mmCIF file of C-alpha atoms in Angstrom:
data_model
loop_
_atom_site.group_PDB
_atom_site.id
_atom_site.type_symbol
_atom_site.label_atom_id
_atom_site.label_comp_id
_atom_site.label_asym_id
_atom_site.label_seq_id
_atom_site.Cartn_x
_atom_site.Cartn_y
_atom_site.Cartn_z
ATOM 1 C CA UNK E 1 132.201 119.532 -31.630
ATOM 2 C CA UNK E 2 133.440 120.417 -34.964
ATOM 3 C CA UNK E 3 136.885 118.920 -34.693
ATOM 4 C CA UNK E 4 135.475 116.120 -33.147
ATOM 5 C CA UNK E 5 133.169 115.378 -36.007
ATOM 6 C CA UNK E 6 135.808 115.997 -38.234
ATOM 7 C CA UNK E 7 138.139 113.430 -36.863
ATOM 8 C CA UNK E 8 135.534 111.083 -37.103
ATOM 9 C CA UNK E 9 135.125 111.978 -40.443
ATOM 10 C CA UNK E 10 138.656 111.204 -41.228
ATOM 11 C CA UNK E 11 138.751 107.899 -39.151
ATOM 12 C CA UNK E 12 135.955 106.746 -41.624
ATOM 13 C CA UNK E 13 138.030 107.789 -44.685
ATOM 14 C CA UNK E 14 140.836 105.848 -43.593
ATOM 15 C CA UNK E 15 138.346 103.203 -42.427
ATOM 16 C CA UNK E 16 136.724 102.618 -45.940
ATOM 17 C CA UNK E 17 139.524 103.446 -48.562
ATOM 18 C CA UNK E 18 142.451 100.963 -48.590
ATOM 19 C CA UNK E 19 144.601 104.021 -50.459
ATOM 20 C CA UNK E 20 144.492 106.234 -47.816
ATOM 21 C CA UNK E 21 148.071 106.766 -46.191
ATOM 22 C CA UNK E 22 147.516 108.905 -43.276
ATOM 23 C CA UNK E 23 145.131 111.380 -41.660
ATOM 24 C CA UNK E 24 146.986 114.169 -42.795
ATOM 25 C CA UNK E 25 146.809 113.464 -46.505
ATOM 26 C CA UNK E 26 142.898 112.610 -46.075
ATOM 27 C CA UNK E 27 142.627 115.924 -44.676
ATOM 28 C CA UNK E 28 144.122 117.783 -47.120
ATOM 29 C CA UNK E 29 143.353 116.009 -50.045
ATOM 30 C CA UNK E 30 139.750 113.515 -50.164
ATOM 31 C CA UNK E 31 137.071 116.026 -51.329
ATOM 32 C CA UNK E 32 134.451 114.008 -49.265
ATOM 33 C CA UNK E 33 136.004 114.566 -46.008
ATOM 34 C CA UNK E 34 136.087 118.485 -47.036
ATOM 35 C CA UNK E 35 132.708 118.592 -48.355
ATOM 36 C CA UNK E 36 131.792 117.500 -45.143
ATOM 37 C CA UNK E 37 133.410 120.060 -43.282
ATOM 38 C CA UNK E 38 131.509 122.958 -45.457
ATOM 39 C CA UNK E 39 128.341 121.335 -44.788
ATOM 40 C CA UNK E 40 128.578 121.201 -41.271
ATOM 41 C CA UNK E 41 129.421 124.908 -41.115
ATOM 42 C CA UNK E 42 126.254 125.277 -43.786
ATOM 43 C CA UNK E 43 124.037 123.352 -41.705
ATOM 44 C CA UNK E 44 125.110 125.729 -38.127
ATOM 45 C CA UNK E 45 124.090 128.787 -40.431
ATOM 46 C CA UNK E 46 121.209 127.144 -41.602
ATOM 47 C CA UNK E 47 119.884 126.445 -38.359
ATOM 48 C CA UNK E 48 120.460 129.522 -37.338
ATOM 49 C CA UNK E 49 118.249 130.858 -39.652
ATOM 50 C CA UNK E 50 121.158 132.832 -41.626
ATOM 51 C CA UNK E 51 119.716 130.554 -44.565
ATOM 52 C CA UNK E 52 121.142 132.675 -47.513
ATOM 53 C CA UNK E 53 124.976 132.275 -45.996
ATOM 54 C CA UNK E 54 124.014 128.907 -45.462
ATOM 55 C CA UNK E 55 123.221 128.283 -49.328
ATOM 56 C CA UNK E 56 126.256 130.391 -50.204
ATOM 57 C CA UNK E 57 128.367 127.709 -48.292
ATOM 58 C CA UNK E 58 127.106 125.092 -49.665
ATOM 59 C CA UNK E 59 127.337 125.943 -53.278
ATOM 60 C CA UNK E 60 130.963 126.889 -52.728
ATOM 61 C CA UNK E 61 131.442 123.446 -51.592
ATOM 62 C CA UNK E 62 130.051 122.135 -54.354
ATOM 63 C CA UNK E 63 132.202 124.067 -56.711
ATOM 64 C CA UNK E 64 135.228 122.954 -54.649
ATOM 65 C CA UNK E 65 134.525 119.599 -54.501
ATOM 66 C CA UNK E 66 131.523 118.394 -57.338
ATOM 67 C CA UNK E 67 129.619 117.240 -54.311
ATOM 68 C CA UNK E 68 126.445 119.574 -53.326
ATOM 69 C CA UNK E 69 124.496 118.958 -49.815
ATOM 70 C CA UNK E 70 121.833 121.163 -49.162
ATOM 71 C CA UNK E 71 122.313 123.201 -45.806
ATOM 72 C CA UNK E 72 119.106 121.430 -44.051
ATOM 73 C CA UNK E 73 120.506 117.832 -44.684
ATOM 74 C CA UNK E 74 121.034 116.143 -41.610
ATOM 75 C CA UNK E 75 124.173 113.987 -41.982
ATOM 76 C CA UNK E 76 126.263 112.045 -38.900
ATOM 77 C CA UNK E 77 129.892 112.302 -38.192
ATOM 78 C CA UNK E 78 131.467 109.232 -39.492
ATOM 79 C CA UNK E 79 129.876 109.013 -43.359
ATOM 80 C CA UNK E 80 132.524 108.574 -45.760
ATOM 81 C CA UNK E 81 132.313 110.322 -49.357
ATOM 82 C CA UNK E 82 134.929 108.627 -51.680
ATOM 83 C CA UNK E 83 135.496 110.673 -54.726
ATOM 84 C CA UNK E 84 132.294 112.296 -54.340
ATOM 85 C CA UNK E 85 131.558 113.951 -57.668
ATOM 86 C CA UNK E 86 128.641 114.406 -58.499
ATOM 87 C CA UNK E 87 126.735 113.155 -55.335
ATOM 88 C CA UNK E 88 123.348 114.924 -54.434
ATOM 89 C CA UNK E 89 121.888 115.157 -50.709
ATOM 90 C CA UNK E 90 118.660 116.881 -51.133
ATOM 91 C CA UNK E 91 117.367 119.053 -47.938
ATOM 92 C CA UNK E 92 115.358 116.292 -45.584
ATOM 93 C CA UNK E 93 117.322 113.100 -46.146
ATOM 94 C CA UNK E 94 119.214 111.994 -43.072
ATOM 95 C CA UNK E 95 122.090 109.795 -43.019
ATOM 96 C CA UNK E 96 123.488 108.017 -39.858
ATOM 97 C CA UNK E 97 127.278 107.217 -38.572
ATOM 98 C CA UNK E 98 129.394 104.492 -41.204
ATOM 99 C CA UNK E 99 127.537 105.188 -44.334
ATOM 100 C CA UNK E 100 129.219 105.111 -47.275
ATOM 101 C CA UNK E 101 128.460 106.835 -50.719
ATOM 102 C CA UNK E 102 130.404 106.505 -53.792
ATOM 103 C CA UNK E 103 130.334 109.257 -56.635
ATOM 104 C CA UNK E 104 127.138 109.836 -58.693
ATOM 105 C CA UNK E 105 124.430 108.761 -56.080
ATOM 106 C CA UNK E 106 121.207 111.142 -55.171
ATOM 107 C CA UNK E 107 119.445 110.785 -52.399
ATOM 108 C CA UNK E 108 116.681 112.926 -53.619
ATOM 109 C CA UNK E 109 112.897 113.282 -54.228
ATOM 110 C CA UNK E 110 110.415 112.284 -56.666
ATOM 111 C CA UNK E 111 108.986 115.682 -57.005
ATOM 112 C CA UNK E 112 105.537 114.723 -55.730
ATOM 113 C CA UNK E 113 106.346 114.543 -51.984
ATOM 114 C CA UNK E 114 105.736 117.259 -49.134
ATOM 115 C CA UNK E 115 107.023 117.550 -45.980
ATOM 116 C CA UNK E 116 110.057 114.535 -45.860
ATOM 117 C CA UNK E 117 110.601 113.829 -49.077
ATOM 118 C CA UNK E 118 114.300 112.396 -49.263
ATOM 119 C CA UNK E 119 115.330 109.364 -47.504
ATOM 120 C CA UNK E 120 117.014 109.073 -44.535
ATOM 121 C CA UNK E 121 120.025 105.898 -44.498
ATOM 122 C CA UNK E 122 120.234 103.789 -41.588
ATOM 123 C CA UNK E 123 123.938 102.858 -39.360
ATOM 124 C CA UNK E 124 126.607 101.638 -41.891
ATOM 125 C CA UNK E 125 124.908 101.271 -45.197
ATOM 126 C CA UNK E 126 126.907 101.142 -48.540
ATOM 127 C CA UNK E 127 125.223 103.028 -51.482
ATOM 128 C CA UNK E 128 127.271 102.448 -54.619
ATOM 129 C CA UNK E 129 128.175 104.649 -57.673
ATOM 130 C CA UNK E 130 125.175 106.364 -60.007
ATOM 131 C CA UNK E 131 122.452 104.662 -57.490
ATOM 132 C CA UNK E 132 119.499 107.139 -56.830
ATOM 133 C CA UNK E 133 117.251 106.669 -54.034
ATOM 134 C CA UNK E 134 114.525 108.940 -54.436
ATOM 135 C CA UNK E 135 111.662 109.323 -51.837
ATOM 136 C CA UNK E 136 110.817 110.178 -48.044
ATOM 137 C CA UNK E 137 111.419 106.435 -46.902
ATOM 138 C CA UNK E 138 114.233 104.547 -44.930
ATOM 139 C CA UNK E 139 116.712 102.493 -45.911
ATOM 140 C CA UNK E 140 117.536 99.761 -43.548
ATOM 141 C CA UNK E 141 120.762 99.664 -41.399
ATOM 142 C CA UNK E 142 123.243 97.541 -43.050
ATOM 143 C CA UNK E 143 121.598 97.039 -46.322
ATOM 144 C CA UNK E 144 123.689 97.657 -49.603
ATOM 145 C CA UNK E 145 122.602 99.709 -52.953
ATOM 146 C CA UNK E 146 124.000 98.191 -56.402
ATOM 147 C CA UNK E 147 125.831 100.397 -58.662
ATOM 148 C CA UNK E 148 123.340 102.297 -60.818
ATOM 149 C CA UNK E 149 120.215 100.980 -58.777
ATOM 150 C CA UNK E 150 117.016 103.623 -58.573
ATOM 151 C CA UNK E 151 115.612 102.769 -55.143
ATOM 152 C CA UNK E 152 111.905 103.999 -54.727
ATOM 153 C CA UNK E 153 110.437 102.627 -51.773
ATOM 154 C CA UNK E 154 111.927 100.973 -48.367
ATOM 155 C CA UNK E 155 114.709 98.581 -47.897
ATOM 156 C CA UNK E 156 114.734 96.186 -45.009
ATOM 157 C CA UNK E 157 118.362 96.410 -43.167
ATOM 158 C CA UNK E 158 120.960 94.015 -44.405
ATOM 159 C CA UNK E 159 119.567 94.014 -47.524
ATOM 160 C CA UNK E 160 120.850 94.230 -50.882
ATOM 161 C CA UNK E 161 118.971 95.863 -53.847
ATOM 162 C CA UNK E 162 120.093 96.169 -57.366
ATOM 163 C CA UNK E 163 118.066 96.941 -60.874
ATOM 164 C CA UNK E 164 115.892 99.796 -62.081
ATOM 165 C CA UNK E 165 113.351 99.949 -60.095
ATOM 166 C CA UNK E 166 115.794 98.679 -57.473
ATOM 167 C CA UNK E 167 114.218 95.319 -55.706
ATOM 168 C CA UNK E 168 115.501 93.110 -53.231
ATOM 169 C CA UNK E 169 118.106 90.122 -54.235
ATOM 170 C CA UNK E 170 119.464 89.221 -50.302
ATOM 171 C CA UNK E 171 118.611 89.962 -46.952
ATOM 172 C CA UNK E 172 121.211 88.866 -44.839
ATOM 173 C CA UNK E 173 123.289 87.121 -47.991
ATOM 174 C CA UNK E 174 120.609 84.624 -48.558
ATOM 175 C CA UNK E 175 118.574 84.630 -51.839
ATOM 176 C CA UNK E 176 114.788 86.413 -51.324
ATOM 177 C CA UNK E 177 113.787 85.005 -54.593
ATOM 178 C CA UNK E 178 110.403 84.310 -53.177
ATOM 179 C CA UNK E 179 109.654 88.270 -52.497
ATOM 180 C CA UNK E 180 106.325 89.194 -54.565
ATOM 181 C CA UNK E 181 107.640 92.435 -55.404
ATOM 182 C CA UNK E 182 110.677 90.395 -56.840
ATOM 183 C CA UNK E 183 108.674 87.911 -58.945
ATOM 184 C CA UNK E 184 106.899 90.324 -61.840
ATOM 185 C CA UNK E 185 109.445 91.652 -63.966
ATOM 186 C CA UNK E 186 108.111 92.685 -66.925
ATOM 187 C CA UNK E 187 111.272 92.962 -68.854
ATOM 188 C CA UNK E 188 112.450 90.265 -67.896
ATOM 189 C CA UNK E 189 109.378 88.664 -69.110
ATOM 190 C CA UNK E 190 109.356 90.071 -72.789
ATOM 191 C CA UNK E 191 112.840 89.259 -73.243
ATOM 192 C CA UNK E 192 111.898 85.673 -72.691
ATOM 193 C CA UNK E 193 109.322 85.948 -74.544
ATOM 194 C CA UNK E 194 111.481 87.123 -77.596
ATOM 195 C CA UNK E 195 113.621 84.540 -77.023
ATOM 196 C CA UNK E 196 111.746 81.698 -77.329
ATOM 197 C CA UNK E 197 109.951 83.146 -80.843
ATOM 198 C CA UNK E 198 113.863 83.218 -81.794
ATOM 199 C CA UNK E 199 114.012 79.735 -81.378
ATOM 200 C CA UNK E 200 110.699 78.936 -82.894
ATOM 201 C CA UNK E 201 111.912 81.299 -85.986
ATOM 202 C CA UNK E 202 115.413 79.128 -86.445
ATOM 203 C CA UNK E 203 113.366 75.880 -85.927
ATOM 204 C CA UNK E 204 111.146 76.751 -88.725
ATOM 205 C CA UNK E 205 113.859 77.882 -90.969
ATOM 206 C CA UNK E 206 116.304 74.966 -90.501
ATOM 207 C CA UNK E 207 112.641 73.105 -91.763
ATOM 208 C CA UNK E 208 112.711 74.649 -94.831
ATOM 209 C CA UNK E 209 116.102 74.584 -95.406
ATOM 210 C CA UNK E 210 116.053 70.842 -95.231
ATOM 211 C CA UNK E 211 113.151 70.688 -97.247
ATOM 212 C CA UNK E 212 114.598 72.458 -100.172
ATOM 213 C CA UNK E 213 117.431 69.853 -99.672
ATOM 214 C CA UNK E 214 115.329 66.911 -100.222
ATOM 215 C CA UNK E 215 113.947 68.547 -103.186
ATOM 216 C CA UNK E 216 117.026 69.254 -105.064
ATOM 217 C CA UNK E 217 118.501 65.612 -104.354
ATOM 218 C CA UNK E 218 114.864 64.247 -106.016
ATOM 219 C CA UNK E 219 115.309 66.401 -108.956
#
């Protein structure tokens, strides 16, 4: 089962990154792939219940590789890692076959949360780099994390989020511009609101300006 998983593993790798050469080189070489491996051995001693070797494993992974998955994490064959450092799987998220996390992303909890409290990531979503999604929720098969997003409640599959708080821009590649949780951005909202006393500033200036004119010509 392990070499199977492995493979798969691998197969995603070479799936996902158009630099990867060969199998072999993935093997020895992408610290995802090998991250991977130590967690699967974690999580066996984890479950177990040798939960102190099980730790130990996993924080020599991440001091191999930058990329540190608690033992309890339940994680498919088939995700692919690329680069990996500094990536964060806390110890309930779950993450299903084809997903694919770049370096810097948490999946993680908000600290107020019992029980589940990290996410678990549906069939063949893409988070990108730096996104955090923080919470005991799911996030919908397919759907697609912006770069830097912080994700803190459910995403409907296929869709794609971006922002802090993340919200939802597409479902399906079509515009969701008429969401409710979309249409408050307060912001957004003050920067416009800046804006236009900008414009009401420089109106009221290039007033005076050209009355100052007019007065020196009279003169």
């Amino acid at each position: 089962m392990f070499f199977s998983r492995l493979r798969k593993d691998i197969a995603a790798a070479k799936a996902n990154d158009p630099a990867a050469r060969n199998k072999f080189e993935i093997f020895l070489t992408y610290s995802g792939v090998r991250a991977l491996s130590w967690h699967r051995w974690a999580n066996f001693l984890y479950r177990i219940h040798f939960k102190l070797f099980a730790r130990m494993a996993s924080q020599w992974a991440k001091f191999r590789t930058g990329i540190e998955i608690h033992p309890a994490a339940k994680i498919a064959a088939g995700v692919f890692i690329d680069h990996g450092a500094g990536v964060v799987i806390g110890e309930t998220a779950e993450v299903e076959e084809g997903v694919v996390i770049y370096q810097g992303v948490t999946l993680g909890g908000t600290g107020k949360e019992k029980g589940k409290r990290h996410p678990t990531i549906k069939k063949n979503v893409t988070i990108s780099s730096g996104a955090k999604v923080l919470g005991g929720f799911t996030v919908g098969e397919g759907a697609k994390i912006g770069a830097g997003a912080v994700v803190l409640k459910e995403v409907p599959p296929y869709a794609t989020v971006v922002g802090v708080p993340g919200r939802v821009v597409r479902i399906n590649g079509e515009k969701t511009q008429d969401l409710l949780p979309e249409k408050s951005d307060p912001v957004l909202a003050e920067l416009c609101a800046l804006r236009e006393r900008v414009f009401a500033l420089e109106e009221q200036l290039q007033t005076l300006t050209r009355d100052e004119s007019a007065e020196r010509e009279t003169e």
